[in-house]
Amino acid sequence: MGIFSFFSKEKKETLDKGLSKTKESVFSKLTRAIAGKSKVDDDVLDDLEEVLITSDVGVETTLKIISRIEKRAEKDKYVNTQELTSILRDEIASLLTENNTEDAEGFVLPEDKKPYVIMVVGVNGVGKTTTIGKLAFQFKKAGHRVYLGAADTFRAAAVEQLVIWGERVDVPVVKQKMGADPASVAFDTLSSAVANKADVVIIDTAGRLHNKINLMNELTKIKNVMKKVVPDAPHEILLVLDGSTGQNAFEQAKQFTAATEVNALAVTKLDGTAKGGVVIGISDQFRIPVKYIGLGEGMEDLQVFNKKEFVNSLFGE
């Protein structure tokens, strides 16, 4: 199966539309940076550095990209400004590959892990519960039996929101009363899922960051309790980040990766912002693959991340 075989025209249009603000911003800055220049020299590289940093790629990742472009320019002796966009695209795609970001073919699950358990973490307001609802929709559409667990028991709104999503998508939601032990909810969810031969379980967790020690203890407890039902659970700890917050998303990633072993990222709300560069920076800095990106409000607007299509949308084919 070819690399683009599963990437439909509709998905490509959604991606292009969702990243249009970032693309516009990056391209207008890039055009100004190379105006009147014929070759890639130190001045162009300085300007490019500023373009990437102001596009929320982050300082460390930007310096890495600039260094790679410098090496290309040295090796090729002469690189003109027309080639710059193409080189930039290649180097960013290469960087994402090195950060273990693989292009998954749709919403597929490993056949040897059933149920496949996803624990979702992230601060309140980043689109965590909405991402869970959209994931449930996509997995169900792919023919999987889905169970949701409302383990964010500290906010009544979080439980209610998940129940509403469960009804919309027509998947069961396991919940307890407000203030219940989150680990107990996770245990009940996995027990029900195993009894009913579910394919995938998605557990929502509380998004409080004010006390990292409490957060760490709570997430560890949830994980340990889940292992009593499914010994190798959770298979995926998915951190949801709001792409529109730019550098603030870096700080959240730092806090959550210190609190638990995050092994996948979902970056939401990319359609309403020019800060799409944050996807590149976070993936590079934390060496964690971006698995999903949110590009709008619709059920279909959560996409499996495809690095090549992403950079093509940002920098042109």
mmCIF file of C-alpha atoms in Angstrom, residues 24 82 110 116 126 142 144 190 192 196 198 212 216 225 229 252 259 281 285-286 288 317:
data_model
loop_
_atom_site.group_PDB
_atom_site.id
_atom_site.type_symbol
_atom_site.label_atom_id
_atom_site.label_comp_id
_atom_site.label_asym_id
_atom_site.label_seq_id
_atom_site.Cartn_x
_atom_site.Cartn_y
_atom_site.Cartn_z
ATOM 1 C CA GLU A 24 -0.196 32.304 5.173
ATOM 2 C CA GLN A 82 13.752 29.545 -4.816
ATOM 3 C CA PRO A 110 -2.683 -3.353 17.043
ATOM 4 C CA TYR A 116 -6.181 -1.462 23.370
ATOM 5 C CA VAL A 126 -7.328 22.005 25.404
ATOM 6 C CA ALA A 142 -13.479 1.723 11.522
ATOM 7 C CA HIS A 144 -14.136 -1.294 16.468
ATOM 8 C CA LEU A 190 -11.656 -1.903 31.823
ATOM 9 C CA SER A 192 -16.729 -3.845 31.536
ATOM 10 C CA ASN A 196 -17.954 -7.181 26.615
ATOM 11 C CA ALA A 198 -14.244 -4.289 23.504
ATOM 12 C CA LYS A 212 2.608 18.142 39.779
ATOM 13 C CA MET A 216 1.868 12.252 39.092
ATOM 14 C CA VAL A 225 -5.195 -0.187 38.876
ATOM 15 C CA VAL A 229 -7.446 -5.916 34.614
ATOM 16 C CA GLN A 252 2.280 21.834 29.323
ATOM 17 C CA ALA A 259 4.402 13.427 35.464
ATOM 18 C CA GLY A 281 8.845 22.002 17.802
ATOM 19 C CA GLN A 285 11.885 18.707 21.735
ATOM 20 C CA PHE A 286 10.093 15.860 23.470
ATOM 21 C CA ILE A 288 7.283 11.985 21.166
ATOM 22 C CA GLU A 317 3.994 20.526 -2.772
#
